[in-house]
Coordinates of C-alpha atoms and ligand atoms in Angstrom, one line a residue:
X1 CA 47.2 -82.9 2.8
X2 CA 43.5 -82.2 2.1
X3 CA 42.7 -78.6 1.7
X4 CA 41.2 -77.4 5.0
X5 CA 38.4 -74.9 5.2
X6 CA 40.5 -72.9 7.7
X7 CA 43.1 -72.4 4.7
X8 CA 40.3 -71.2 2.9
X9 CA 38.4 -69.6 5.3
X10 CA 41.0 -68.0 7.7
X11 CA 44.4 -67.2 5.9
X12 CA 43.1 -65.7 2.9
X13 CA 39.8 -64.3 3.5
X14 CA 40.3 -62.4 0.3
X15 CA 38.8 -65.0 -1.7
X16 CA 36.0 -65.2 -0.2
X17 CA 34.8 -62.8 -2.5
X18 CA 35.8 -64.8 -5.8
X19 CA 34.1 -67.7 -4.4
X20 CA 30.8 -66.6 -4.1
X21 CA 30.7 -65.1 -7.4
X22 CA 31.4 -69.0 -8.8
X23 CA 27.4 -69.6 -8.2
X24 CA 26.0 -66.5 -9.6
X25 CA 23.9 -67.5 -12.7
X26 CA 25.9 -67.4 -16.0
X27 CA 29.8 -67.6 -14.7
X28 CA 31.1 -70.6 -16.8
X29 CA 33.0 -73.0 -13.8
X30 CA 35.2 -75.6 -14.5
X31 CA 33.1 -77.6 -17.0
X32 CA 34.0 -78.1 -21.0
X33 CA 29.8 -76.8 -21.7
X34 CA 29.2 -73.4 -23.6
X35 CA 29.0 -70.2 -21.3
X36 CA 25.2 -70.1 -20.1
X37 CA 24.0 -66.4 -20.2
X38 CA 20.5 -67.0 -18.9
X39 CA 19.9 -65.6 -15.4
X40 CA 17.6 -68.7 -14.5
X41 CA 19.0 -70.1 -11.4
X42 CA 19.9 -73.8 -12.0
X43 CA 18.9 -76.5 -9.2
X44 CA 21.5 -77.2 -7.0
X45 CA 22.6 -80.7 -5.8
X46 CA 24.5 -81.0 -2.5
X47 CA 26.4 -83.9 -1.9
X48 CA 28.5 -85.2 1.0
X49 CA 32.1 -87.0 0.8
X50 CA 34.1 -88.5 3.0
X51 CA 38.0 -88.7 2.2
X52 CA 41.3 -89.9 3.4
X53 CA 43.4 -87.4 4.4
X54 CA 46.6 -88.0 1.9
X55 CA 47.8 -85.6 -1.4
X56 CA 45.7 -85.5 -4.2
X57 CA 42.8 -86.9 -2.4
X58 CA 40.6 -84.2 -3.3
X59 CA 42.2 -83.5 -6.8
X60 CA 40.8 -87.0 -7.8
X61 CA 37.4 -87.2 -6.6
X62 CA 37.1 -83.2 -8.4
X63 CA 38.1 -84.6 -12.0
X64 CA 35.1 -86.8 -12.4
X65 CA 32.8 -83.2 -11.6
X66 CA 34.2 -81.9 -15.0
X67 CA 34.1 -85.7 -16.7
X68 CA 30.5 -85.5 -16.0
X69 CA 30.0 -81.8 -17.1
X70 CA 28.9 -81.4 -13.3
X71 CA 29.5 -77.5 -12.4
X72 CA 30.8 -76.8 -9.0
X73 CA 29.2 -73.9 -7.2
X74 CA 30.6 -74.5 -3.2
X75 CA 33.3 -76.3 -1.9
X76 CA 33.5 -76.7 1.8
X77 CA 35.8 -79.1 3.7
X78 CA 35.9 -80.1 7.5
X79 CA 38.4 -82.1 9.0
X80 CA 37.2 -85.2 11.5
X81 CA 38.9 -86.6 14.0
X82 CA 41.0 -89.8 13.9
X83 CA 38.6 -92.9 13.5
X84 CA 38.6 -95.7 15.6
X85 CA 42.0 -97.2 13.0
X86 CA 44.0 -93.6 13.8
X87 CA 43.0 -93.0 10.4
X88 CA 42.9 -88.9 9.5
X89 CA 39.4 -87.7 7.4
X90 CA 37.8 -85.2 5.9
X91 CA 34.6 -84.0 4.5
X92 CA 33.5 -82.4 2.1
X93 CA 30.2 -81.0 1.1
X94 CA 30.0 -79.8 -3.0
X95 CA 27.0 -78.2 -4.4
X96 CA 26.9 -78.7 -8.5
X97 CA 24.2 -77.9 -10.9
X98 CA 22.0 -80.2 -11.8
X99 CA 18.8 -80.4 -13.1
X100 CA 17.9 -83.7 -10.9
X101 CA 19.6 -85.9 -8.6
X102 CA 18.3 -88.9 -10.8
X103 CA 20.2 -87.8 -14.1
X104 CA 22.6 -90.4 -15.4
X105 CA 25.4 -88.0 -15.1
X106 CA 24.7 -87.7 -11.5
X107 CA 24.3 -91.6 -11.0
X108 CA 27.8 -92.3 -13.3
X109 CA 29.3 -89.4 -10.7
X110 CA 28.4 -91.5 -7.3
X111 CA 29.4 -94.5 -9.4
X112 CA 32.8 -93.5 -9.7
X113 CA 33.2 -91.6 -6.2
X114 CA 32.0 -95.0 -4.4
X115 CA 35.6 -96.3 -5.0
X116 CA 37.6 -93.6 -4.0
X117 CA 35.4 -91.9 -1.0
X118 CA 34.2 -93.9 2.4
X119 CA 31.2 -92.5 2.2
X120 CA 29.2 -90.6 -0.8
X121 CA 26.1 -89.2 -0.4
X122 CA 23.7 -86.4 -1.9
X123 CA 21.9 -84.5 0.8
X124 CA 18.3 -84.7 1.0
X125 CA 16.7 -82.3 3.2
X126 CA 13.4 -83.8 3.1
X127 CA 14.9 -86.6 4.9
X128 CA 15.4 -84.6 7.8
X129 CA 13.5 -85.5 10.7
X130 CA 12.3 -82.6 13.0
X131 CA 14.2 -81.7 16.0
X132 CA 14.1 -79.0 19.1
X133 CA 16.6 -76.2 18.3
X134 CA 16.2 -74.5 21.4
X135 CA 15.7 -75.8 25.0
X136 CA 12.0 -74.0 25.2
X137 CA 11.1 -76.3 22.6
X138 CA 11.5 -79.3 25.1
X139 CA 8.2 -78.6 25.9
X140 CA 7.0 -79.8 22.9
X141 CA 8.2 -83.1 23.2
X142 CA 7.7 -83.7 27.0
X143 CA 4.9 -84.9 27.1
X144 CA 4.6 -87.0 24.6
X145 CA 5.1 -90.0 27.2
X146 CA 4.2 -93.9 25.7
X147 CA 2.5 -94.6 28.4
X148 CA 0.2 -91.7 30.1
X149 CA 2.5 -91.8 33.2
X150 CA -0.2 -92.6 36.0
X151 CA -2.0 -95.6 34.0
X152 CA 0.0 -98.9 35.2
X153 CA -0.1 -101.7 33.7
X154 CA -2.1 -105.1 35.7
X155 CA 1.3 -106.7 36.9
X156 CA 2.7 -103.2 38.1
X157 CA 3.3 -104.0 41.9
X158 CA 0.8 -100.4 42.5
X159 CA -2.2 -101.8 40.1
X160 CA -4.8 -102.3 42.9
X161 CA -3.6 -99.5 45.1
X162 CA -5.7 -96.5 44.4
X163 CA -4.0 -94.1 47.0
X164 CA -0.6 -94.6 44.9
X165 CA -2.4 -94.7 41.6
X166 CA -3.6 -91.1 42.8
X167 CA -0.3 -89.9 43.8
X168 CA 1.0 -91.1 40.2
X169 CA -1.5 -88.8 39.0
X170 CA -0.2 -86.0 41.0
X171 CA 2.8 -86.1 40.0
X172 CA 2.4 -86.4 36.5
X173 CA 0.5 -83.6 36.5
X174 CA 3.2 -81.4 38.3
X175 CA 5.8 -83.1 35.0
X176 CA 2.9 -82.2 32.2
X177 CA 2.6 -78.5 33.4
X178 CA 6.6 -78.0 33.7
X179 CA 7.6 -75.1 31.3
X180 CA 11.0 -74.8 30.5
X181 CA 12.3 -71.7 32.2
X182 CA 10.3 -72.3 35.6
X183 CA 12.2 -73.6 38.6
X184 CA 11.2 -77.3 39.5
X185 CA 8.4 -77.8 41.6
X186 CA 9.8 -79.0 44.7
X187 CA 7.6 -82.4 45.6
X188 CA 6.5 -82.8 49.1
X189 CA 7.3 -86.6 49.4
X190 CA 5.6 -88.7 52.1
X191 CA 6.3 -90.5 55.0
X192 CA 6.0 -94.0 53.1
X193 CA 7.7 -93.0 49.9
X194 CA 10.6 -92.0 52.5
X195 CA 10.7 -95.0 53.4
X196 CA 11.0 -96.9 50.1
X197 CA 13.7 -94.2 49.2
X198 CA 15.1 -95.5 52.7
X199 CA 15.1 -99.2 51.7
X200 CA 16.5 -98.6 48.6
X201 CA 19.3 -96.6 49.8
X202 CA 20.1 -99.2 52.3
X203 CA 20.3 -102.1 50.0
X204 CA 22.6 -100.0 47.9
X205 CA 24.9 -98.0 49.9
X206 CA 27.5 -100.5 50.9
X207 CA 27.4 -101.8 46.9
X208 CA 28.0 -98.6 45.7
X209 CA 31.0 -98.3 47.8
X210 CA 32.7 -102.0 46.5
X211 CA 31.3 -101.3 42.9
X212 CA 30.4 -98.4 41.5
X213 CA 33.1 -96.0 39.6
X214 CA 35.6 -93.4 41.4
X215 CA 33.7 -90.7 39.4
X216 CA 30.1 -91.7 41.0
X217 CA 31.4 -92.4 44.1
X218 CA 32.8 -88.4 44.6
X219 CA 29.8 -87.0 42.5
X220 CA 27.7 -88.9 45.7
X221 CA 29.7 -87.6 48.3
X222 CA 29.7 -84.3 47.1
X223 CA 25.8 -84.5 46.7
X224 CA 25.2 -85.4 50.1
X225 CA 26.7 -82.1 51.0
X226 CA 25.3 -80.0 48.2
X227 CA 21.9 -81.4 47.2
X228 CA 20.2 -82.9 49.8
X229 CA 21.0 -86.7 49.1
X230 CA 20.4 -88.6 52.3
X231 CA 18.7 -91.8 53.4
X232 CA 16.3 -89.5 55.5
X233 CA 15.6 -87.1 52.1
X234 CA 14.5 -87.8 48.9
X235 CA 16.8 -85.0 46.7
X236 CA 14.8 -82.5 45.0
X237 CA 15.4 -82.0 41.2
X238 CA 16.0 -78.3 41.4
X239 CA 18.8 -78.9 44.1
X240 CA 20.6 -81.0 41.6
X241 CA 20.0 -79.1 38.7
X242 CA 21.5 -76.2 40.7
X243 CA 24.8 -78.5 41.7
X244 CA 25.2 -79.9 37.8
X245 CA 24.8 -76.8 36.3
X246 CA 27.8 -75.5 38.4
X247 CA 29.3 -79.1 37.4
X248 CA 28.9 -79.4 34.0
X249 CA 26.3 -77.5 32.4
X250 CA 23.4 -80.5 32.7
X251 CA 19.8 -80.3 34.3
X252 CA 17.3 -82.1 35.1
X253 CA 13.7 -81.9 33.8
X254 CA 10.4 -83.5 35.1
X255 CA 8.8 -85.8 32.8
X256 CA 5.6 -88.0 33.7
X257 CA 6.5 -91.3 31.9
X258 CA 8.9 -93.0 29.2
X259 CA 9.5 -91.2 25.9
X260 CA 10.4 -92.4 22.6
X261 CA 14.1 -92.8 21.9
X262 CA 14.3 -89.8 19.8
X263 CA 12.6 -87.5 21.8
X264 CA 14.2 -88.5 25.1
X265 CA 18.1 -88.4 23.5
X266 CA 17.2 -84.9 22.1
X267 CA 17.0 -83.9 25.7
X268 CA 20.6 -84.6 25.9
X269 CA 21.8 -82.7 23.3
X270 CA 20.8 -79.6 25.3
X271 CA 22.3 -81.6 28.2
X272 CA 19.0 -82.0 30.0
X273 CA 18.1 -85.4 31.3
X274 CA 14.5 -85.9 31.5
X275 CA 13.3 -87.4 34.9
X276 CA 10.7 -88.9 36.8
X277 CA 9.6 -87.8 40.1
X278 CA 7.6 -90.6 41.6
X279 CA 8.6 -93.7 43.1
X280 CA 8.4 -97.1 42.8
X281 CA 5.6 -99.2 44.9
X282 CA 6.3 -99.9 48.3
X283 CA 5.5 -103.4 48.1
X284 CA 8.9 -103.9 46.4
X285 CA 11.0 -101.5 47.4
X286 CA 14.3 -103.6 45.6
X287 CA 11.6 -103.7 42.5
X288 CA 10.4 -101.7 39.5
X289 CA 9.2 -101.9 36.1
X290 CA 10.4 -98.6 34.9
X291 CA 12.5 -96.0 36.1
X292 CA 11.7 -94.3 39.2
X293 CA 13.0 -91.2 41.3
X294 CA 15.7 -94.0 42.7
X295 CA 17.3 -94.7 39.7
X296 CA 17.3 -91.6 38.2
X297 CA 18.8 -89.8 41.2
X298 CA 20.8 -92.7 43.0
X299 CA 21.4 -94.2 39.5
X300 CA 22.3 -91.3 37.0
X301 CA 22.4 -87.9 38.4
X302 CA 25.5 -88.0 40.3
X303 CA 27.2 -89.4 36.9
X304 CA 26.1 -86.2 35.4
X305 CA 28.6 -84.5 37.5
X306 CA 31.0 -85.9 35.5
X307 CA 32.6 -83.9 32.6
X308 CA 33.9 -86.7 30.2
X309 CA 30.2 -88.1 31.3
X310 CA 28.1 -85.5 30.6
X311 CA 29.7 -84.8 27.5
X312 CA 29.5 -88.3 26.7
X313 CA 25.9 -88.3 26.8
X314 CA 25.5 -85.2 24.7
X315 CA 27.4 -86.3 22.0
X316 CA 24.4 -89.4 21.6
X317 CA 21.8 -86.7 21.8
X318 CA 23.4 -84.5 19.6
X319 CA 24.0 -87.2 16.8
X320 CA 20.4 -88.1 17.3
X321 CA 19.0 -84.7 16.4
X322 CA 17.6 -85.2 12.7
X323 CA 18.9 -88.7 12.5
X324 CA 17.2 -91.7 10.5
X325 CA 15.1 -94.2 12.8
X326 CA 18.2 -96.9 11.9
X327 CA 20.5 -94.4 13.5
X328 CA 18.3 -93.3 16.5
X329 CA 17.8 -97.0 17.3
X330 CA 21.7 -97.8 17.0
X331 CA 22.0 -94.7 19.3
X332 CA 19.8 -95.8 21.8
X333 CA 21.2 -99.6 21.8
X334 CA 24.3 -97.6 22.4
X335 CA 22.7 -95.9 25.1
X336 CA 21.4 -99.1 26.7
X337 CA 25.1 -100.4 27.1
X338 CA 26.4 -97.5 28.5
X339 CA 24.6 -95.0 30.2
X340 CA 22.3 -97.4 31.5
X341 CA 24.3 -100.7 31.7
X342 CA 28.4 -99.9 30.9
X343 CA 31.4 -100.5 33.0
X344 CA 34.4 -99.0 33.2
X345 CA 38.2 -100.3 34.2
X346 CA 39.8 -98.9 37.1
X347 CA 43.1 -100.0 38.4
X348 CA 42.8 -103.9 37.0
X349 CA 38.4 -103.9 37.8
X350 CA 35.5 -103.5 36.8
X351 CA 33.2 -100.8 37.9
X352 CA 30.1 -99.4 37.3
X353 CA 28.8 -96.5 35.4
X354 CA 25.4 -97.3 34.0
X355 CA 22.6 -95.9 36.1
X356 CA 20.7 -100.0 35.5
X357 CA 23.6 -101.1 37.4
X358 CA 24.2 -98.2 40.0
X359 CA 20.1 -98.4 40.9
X360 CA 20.1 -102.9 41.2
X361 CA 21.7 -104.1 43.9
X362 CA 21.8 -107.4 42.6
X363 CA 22.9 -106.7 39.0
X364 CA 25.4 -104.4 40.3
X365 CA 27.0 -107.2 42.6
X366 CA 26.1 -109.6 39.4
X367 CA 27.9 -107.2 36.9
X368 CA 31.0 -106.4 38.6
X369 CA 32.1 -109.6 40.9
X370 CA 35.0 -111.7 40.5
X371 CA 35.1 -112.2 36.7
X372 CA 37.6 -114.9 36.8
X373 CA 35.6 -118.5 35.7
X374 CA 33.3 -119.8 37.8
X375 CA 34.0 -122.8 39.6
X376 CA 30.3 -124.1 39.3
X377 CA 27.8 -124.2 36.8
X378 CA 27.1 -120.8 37.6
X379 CA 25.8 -117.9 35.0
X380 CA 28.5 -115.3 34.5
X381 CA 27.8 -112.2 32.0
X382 CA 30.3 -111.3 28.8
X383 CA 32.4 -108.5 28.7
X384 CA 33.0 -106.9 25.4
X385 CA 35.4 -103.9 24.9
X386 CA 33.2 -100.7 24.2
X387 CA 32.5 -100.3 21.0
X388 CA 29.6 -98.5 19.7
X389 CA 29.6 -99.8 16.3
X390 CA 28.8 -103.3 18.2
X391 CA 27.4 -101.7 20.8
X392 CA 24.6 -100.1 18.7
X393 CA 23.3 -103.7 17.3
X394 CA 24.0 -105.9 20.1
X395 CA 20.1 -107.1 21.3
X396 CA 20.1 -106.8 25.1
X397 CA 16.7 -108.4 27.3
X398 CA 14.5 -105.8 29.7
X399 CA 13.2 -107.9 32.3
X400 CA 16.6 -109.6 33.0
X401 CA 20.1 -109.4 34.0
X402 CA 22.3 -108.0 31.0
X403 CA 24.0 -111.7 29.3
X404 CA 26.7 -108.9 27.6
X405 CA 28.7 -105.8 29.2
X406 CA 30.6 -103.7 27.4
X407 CA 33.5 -102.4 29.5
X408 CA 35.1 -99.2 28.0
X409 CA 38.9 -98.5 29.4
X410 CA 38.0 -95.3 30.9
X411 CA 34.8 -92.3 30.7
X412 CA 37.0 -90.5 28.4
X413 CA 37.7 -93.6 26.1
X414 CA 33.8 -94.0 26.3
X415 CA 33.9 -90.7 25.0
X416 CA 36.0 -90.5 22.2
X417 CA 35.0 -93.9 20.7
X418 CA 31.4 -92.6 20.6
X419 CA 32.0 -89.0 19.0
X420 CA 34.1 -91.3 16.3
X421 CA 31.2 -93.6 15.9
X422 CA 28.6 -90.3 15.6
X423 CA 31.0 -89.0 13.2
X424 CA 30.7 -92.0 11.4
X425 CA 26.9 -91.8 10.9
X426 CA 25.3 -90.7 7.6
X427 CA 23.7 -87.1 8.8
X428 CA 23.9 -84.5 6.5
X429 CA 24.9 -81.9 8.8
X430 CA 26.7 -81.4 11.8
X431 CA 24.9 -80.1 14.7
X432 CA 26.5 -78.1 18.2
X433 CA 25.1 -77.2 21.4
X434 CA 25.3 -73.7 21.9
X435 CA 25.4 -73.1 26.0
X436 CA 25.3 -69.2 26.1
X437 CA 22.1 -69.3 23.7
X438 CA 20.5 -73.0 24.7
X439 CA 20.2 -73.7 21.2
X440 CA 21.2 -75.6 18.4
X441 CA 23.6 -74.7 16.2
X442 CA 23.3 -76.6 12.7
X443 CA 26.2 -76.1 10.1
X444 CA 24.1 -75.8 6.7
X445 CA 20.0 -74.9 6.4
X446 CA 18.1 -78.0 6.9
Ligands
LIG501 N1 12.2 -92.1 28.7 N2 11.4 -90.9 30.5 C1 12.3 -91.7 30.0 N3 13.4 -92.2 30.7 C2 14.3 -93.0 30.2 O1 15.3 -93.3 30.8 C3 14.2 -93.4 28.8 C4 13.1 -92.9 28.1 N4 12.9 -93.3 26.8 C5 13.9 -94.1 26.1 C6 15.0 -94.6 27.0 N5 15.1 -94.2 28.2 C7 16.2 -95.4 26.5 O2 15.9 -96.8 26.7 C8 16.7 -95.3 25.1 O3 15.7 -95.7 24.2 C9 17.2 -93.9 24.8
LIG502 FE1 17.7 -94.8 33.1

């Protein structure tokens, strides 16, 4: 078995002492050099390695740091879970002296370690991308919306109506002057927009019964009790924050348009989903070009009362914290087929969990119907097992029906197959969600 840091850490503390004093300036390590006597600290390399857990694994990969006269100064290990093959993990993370990361001992050491590791990295920290470490800092990224989050586009159903392009400016006001430990303006929602809320709830009600997913459907009920959800009522966001944070710990926060990938998934990690608070047009009630107060409350909130859910949709925000633009794009393809567009099995069908689905009433109906072939020359969507490793690179269209669905056995196989996959990913650090603090934890300086 490969040493574990709680061998090292926990049963004998008494070496912590020893340990440290391997990187004090001068110590001779386990390299063949001559002592070094001079007090001038020498640059330190960190490196990352991934391992199978099985005897000796560790002894191996360590012999190549004294072939290459490489001098050990930390050893830490961490044990992963099982990967998506059952197969058991570890990393570790070695810091060795080295004058520079290009030297040809250091390239003949990631030469060797590529055979016997599954993954083998030195840790940059200048490739770390910025993130929030603590939820005040939200505010920093809210409103940095792609659009302006009142300016529509000229085939937006509102375009030539200026009382709604007015009330879009409202609103996205009351999101751009949201601080982060304010209660959420409650919004004063009109007749009309009542209305559409109406239609929309209409349409869907009856669907959401046949189709969407046992955990939505008592989330829903429960809402209409506790938060105001009602065909009559548009739910305010501060009601449901209230209700989740009971639930599960999430919240929601006003935000006046779309975000970029990476700033909207940090949200998550701090278990805050960033939502709009106007609605679509009232031309199309069954219609809109980006998400609206129905699909975020009728679509996602009420999945946010889910544990296996909600911690579901941390783990993507958390993995994207810091991540490389290849990885935050994979994450939020992998968001796409799930959060927005997954299904779920339950007792031999197919249900919905994606808020797309829970907030269409005819892709929802599209999505989960009779799966068997169809008799006629009818379209019928793919269903693919979830798996974010496919997942995360499978193209999808916005303006149409999903071709592909990835169906995941249950919310808590969603789960597990996506803190595997994040585990997976090459991040030089392992971040955690602190609940007590609202912050960040990150297990080595970056
Ligand atoms: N921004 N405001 C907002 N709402 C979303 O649902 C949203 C977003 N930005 C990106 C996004 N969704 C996803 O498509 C993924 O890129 C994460
Ligand atoms: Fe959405």
């Amino acid at each position: 078995r490969a040493l574990s840091s709680r061998t090292v850490q926990r049963a004998r503390p008494f070496l912590r002492p020893f340990s440290s004093t391997v990187s004090q300036p001068g110590y001779v390590g386990a390299t063949q050099g001559a002592p070094r006597m001079t007090t001038d600290p020498v640059p330190k390399i960190s490196m990352l390695l991934e391992l199978r857990d099985k005897p000796g694994a560790l002894h191996e990969v360590l012999r190549y740091f004294w072939k290459y006269d490489l001098n050990i100064t930390r050893l830490e290990s961490r044990p992963k879970t099982l990967n998506a093959l059952g197969e058991a993990r570890f990393d570790f993370f070695v810091d060795f002296e080295s004058p520079s990361k290009n030297s040809t001992q250091v390239s003949s050491l990631l030469a060797s370690l590529e055979s016997m590791t599954t993954k083998a990295m030195i840790l940059d920290e200048k490739d770390v991308n910025w993130f929030p470490r603590h939820l005040s800092e939200l505010d920093l990224i809210a409103n940095r919306t792609l659009d302006a989050g009142a300016d529509l586009e000229s085939d937006h159903p509102g375009f030539n109506d200026q009382v709604y392009r007015d009330r879009r400016g409202e609103l996205a006001t009351v999101a751009q002057e949201y601080v982060w430990n304010e209660s959420i303006p409650r919004i004063d929602y009109t007749k009309d927009e009542v209305a559409t809320w109406a239609a929309v709830w209409d349409r869907m009600e009856g669907l959401l019964e046949k189709h969407a997913c046992s955990e939505y459907k008592s989330s829903f009920e429960a809402m209409k009790k506790h938060c105001g959800y009602s065909r009559e009522n548009i739910p305010q966001q501060q009601d449901i924050t209230d209700y989740l944070r009971d639930k599960t710990g999430f919240r929601m926060r006003p935000v006046a348009g779309l975000l970029s990938s990476r700033d909207f998934l940090a949200g998550l990690a701090f278990r805050t989903f960033f939502s709009t608070q106007y609605i679509r047009h009232h031309s199309m009630p069954l219609y809109t070009p980006e998400p609206d107060i129905c699909h975020e409350l009728l679509g996602h909130a009420p999945m946010f009362a889910d544990q296996d859910f909600a911690d579901f949709s941390q783990e993507i925000g958390l993995a994207s914290l810091g991540a490389s633009d290849e990885d935050v794009q994979k994450l939020a393809w992998c968001y796409w087929h799930s959060v927005e567009f997954g299904l779920c099995k339950e007792d031999g069908e197919y249900k919905a969990y994606g808020a797309g689905l829970l907030s269409s009433f005819g892709e929802l109906e599209y999505a989960c119907a009779d799966h068997r072939p169809a008799g006629g020359t009818e379209e019928r969507p793919e269903l693919k097992p979830w798996d974010p490793a496919v997942a995360g690179v499978q193209e999808f269209p916005i303006t149409t029906y999903q071709p592909i669905y990835f169906v995941a056995e249950s919310l808590n196989d969603a789960k597990s197959k996506m803190r595997s996959f994040c585990e997976g990913l090459k991040k030089p650090f392992l971040s955690r969600h602190n609940p007590n603090t609202d912050s960040i934890w990150v297990d080595r300086p970056v």
